[in-house]
PDB file of C-alpha atoms in Angstrom:
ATOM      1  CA  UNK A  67     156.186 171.153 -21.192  1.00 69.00           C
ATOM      2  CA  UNK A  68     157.966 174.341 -21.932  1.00 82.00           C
ATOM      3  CA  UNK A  69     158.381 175.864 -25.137  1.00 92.00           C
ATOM      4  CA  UNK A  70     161.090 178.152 -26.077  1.00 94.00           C
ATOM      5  CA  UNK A  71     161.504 180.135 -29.394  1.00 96.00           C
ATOM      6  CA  UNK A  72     165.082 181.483 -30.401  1.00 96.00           C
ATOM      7  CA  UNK A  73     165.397 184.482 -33.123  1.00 96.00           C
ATOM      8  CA  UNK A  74     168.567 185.455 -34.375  1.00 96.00           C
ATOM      9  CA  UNK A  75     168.978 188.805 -36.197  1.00 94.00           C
ATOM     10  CA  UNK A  76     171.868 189.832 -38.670  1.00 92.00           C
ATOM     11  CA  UNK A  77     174.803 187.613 -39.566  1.00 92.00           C
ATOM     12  CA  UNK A  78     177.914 186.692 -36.970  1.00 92.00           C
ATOM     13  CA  UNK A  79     177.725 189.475 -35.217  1.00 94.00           C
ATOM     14  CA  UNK A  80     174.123 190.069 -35.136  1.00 93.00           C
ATOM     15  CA  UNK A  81     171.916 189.372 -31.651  1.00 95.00           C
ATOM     16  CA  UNK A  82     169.400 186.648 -30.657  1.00 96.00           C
ATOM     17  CA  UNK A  83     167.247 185.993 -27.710  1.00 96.00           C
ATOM     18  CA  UNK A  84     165.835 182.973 -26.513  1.00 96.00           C
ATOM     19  CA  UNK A  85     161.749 183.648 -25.203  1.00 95.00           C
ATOM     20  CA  UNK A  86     159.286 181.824 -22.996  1.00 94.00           C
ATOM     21  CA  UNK A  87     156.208 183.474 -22.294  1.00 91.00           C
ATOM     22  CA  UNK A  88     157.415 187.476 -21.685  1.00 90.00           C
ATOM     23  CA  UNK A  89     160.855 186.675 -20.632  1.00 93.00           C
ATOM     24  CA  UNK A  90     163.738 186.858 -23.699  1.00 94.00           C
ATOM     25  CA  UNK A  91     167.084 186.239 -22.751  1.00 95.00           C
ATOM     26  CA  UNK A  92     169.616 187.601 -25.287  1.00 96.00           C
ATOM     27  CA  UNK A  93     172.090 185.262 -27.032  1.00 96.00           C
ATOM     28  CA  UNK A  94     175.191 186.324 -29.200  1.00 96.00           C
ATOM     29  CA  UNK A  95     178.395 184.559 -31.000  1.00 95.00           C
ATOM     30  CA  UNK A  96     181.156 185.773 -28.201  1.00 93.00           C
ATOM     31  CA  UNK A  97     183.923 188.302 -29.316  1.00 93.00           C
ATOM     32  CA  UNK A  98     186.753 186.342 -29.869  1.00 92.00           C
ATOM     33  CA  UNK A  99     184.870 184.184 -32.822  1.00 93.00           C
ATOM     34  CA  UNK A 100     184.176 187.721 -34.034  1.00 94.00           C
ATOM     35  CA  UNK A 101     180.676 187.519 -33.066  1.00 93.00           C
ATOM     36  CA  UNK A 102     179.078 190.621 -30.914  1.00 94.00           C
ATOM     37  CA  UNK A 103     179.438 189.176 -27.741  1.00 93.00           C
ATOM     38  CA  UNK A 104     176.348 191.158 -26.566  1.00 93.00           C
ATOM     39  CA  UNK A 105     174.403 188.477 -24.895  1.00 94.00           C
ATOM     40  CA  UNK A 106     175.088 184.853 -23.518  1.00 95.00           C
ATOM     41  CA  UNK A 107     176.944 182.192 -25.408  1.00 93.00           C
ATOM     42  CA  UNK A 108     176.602 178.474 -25.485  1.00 92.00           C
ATOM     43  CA  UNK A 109     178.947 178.375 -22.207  1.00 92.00           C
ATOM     44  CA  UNK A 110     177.364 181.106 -20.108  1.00 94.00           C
ATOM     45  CA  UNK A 111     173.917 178.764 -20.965  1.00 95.00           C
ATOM     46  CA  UNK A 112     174.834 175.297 -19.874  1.00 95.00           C
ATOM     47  CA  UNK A 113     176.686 177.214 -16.756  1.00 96.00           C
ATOM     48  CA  UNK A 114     173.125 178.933 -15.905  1.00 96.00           C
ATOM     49  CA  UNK A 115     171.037 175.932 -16.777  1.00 96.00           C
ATOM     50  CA  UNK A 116     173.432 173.882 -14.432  1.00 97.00           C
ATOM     51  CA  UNK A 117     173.759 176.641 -12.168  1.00 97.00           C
ATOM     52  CA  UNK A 118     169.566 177.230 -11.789  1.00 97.00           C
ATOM     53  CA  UNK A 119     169.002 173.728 -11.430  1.00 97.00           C
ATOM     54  CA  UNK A 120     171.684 173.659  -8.597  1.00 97.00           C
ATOM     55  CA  UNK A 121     170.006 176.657  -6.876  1.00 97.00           C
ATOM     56  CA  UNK A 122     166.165 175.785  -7.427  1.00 97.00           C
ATOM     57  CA  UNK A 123     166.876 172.355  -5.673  1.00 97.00           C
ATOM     58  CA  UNK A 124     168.944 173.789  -2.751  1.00 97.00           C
ATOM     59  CA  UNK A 125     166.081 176.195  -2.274  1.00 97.00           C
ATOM     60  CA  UNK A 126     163.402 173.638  -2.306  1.00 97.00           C
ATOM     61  CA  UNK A 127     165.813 171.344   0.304  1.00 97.00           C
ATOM     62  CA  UNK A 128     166.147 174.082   2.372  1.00 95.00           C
ATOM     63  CA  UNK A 129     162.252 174.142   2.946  1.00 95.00           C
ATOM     64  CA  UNK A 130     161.445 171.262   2.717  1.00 96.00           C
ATOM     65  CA  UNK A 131     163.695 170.974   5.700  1.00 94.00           C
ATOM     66  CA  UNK A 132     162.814 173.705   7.429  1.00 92.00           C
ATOM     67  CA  UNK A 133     166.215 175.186   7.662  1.00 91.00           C
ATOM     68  CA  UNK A 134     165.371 179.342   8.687  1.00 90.00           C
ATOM     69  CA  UNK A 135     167.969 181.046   6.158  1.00 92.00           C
ATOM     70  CA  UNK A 136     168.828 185.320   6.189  1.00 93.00           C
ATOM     71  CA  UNK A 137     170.391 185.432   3.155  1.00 94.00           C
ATOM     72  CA  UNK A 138     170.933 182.835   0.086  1.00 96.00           C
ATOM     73  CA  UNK A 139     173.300 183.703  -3.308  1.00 97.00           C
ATOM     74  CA  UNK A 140     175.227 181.693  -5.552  1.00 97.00           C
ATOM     75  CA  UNK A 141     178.293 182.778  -7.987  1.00 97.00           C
ATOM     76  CA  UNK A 142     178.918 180.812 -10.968  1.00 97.00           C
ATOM     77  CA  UNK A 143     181.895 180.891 -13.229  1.00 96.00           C
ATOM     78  CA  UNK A 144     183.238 178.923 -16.443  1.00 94.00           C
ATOM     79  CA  UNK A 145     187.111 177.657 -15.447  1.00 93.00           C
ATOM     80  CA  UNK A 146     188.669 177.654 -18.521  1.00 83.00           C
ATOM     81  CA  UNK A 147     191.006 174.879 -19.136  1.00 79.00           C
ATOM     82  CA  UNK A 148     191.991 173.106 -22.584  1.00 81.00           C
ATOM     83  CA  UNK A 149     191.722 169.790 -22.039  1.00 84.00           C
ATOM     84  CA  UNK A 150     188.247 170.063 -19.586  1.00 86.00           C
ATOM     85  CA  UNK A 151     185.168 171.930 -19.337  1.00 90.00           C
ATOM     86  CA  UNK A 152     184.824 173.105 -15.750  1.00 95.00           C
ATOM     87  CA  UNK A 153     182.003 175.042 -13.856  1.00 96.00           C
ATOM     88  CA  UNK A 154     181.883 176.199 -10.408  1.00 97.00           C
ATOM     89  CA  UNK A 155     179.548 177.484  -8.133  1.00 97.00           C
ATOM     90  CA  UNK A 156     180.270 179.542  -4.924  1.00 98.00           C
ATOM     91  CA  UNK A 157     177.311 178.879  -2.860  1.00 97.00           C
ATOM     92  CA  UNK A 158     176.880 181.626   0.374  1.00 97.00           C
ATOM     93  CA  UNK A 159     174.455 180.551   2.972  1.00 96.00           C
ATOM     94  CA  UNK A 160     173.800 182.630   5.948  1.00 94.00           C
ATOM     95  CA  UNK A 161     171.876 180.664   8.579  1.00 93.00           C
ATOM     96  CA  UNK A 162     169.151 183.053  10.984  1.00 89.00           C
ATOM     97  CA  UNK A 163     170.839 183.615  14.640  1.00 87.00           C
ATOM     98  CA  UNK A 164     168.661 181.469  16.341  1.00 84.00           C
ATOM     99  CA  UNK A 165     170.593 178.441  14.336  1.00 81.00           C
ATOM    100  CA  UNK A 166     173.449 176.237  15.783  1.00 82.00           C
ATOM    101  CA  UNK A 167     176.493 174.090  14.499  1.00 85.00           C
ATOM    102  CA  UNK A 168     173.780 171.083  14.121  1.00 88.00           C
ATOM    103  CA  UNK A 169     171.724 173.090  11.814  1.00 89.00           C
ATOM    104  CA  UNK A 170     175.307 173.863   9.635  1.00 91.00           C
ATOM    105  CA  UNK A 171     175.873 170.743   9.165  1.00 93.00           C
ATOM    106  CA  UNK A 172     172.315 169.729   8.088  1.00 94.00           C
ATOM    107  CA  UNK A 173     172.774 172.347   5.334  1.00 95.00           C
ATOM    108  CA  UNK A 174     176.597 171.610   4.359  1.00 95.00           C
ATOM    109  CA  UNK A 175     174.697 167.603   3.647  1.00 96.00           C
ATOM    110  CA  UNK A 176     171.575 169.801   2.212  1.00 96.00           C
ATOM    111  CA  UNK A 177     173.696 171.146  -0.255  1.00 97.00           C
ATOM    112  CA  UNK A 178     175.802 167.858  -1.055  1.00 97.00           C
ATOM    113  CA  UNK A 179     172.395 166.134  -1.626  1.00 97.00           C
ATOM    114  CA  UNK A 180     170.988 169.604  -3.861  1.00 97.00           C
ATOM    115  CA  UNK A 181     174.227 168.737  -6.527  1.00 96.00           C
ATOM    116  CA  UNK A 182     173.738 164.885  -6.229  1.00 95.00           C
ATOM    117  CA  UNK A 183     170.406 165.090  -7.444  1.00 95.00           C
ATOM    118  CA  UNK A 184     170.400 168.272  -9.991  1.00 95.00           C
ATOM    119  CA  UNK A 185     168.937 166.321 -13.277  1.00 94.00           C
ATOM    120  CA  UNK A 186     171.001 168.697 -15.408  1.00 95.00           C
ATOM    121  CA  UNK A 187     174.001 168.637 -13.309  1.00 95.00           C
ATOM    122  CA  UNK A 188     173.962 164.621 -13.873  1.00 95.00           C
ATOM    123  CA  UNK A 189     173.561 165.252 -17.673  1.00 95.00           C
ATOM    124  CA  UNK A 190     176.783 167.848 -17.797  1.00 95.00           C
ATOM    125  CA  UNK A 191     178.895 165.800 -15.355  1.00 94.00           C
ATOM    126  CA  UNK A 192     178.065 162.358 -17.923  1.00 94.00           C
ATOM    127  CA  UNK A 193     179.176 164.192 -20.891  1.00 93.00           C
ATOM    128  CA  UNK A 194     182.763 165.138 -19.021  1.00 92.00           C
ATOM    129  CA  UNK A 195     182.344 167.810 -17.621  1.00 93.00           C
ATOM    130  CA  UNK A 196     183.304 168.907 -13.852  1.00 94.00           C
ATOM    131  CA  UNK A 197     181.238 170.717 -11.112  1.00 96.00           C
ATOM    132  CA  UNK A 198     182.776 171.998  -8.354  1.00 96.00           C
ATOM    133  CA  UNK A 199     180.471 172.950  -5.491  1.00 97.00           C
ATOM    134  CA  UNK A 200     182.148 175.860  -3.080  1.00 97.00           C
ATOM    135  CA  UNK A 201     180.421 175.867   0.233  1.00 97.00           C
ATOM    136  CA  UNK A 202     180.631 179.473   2.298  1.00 96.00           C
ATOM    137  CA  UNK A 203     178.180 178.613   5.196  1.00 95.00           C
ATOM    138  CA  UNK A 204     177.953 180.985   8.236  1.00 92.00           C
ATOM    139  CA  UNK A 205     175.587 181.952  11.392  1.00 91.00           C
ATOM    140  CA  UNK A 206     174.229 185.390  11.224  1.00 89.00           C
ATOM    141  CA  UNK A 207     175.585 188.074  13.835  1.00 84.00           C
ATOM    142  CA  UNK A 208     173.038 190.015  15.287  1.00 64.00           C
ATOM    143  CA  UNK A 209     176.196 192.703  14.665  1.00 55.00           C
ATOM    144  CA  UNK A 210     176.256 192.319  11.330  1.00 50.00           C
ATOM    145  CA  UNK A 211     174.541 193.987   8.141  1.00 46.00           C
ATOM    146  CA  UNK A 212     172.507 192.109   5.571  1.00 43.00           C
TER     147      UNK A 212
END
């Protein structure tokens, strides 16, 4: 089990940090609720936590499956809307050379079954909120720069 202590120094638009073991992770009240806006707020967390659990699962798929990858990154954003709360990730996959069409579409399912079974993801999307999943998958060229 994981333990995580949170400090918070100063008033509204002091700083805080969130530790485990020797990593802190700063946390602040975001500008426009006159807070410092210096660190993560509640938003930008659920979006990582949602976000990590995403990734860590592809990335355990992908070997388990033994899917030969060059390059693997992930962009998250908050869409702001006012009657939802919407997150998206923009998930770029770029396969080795030696790869075909059959192995694209094993990791196009990969990363369907990655969001399906995310354990946080399931939490977020049962309390109303959206995940959108964008899919950027490609075969390296031997042409082409990492």
């Amino acid at each position: 089990m994981s333990k995580l202590i949170t400090n918070w120094y100063g008033g509204r638009t002091g700083l805080g940090q969130i530790e485990k073991d020797t990593i802190k992770v700063p946390i602040a009240i975001p500008k426009k609720l006159e807070g410092s806006g210096e660190g993560f707020n509640p938003k930008e967390l659920l979006c990582m936590a949602t976000g990590s659990c995403f990734f860590l699962t592809l990335v355990h798929l992908i070997e388990t499956r033994k899917i030969t990858i060059e390059k693997l990154m992930m962009e998250s954003e908050i869409i702001k809307d006012q009657d939802s709360f919407k997150i998206k990730h923009a998930v770029t996959l770029v396969l080795s050379k030696q790869n075909s069409i059959d192995e694209v579409n094993l990791v196009n399912r990969t990363i369907d079954v990655a969001e399906l079974t995310c354990g946080i993801g399931k939490l977020v999307k049962a309390g109303g909120a959206t995940i959108m999943i964008e899919k950027n998958i490609s075969i390296s060229d031997e042409n082409s720069s990492r």
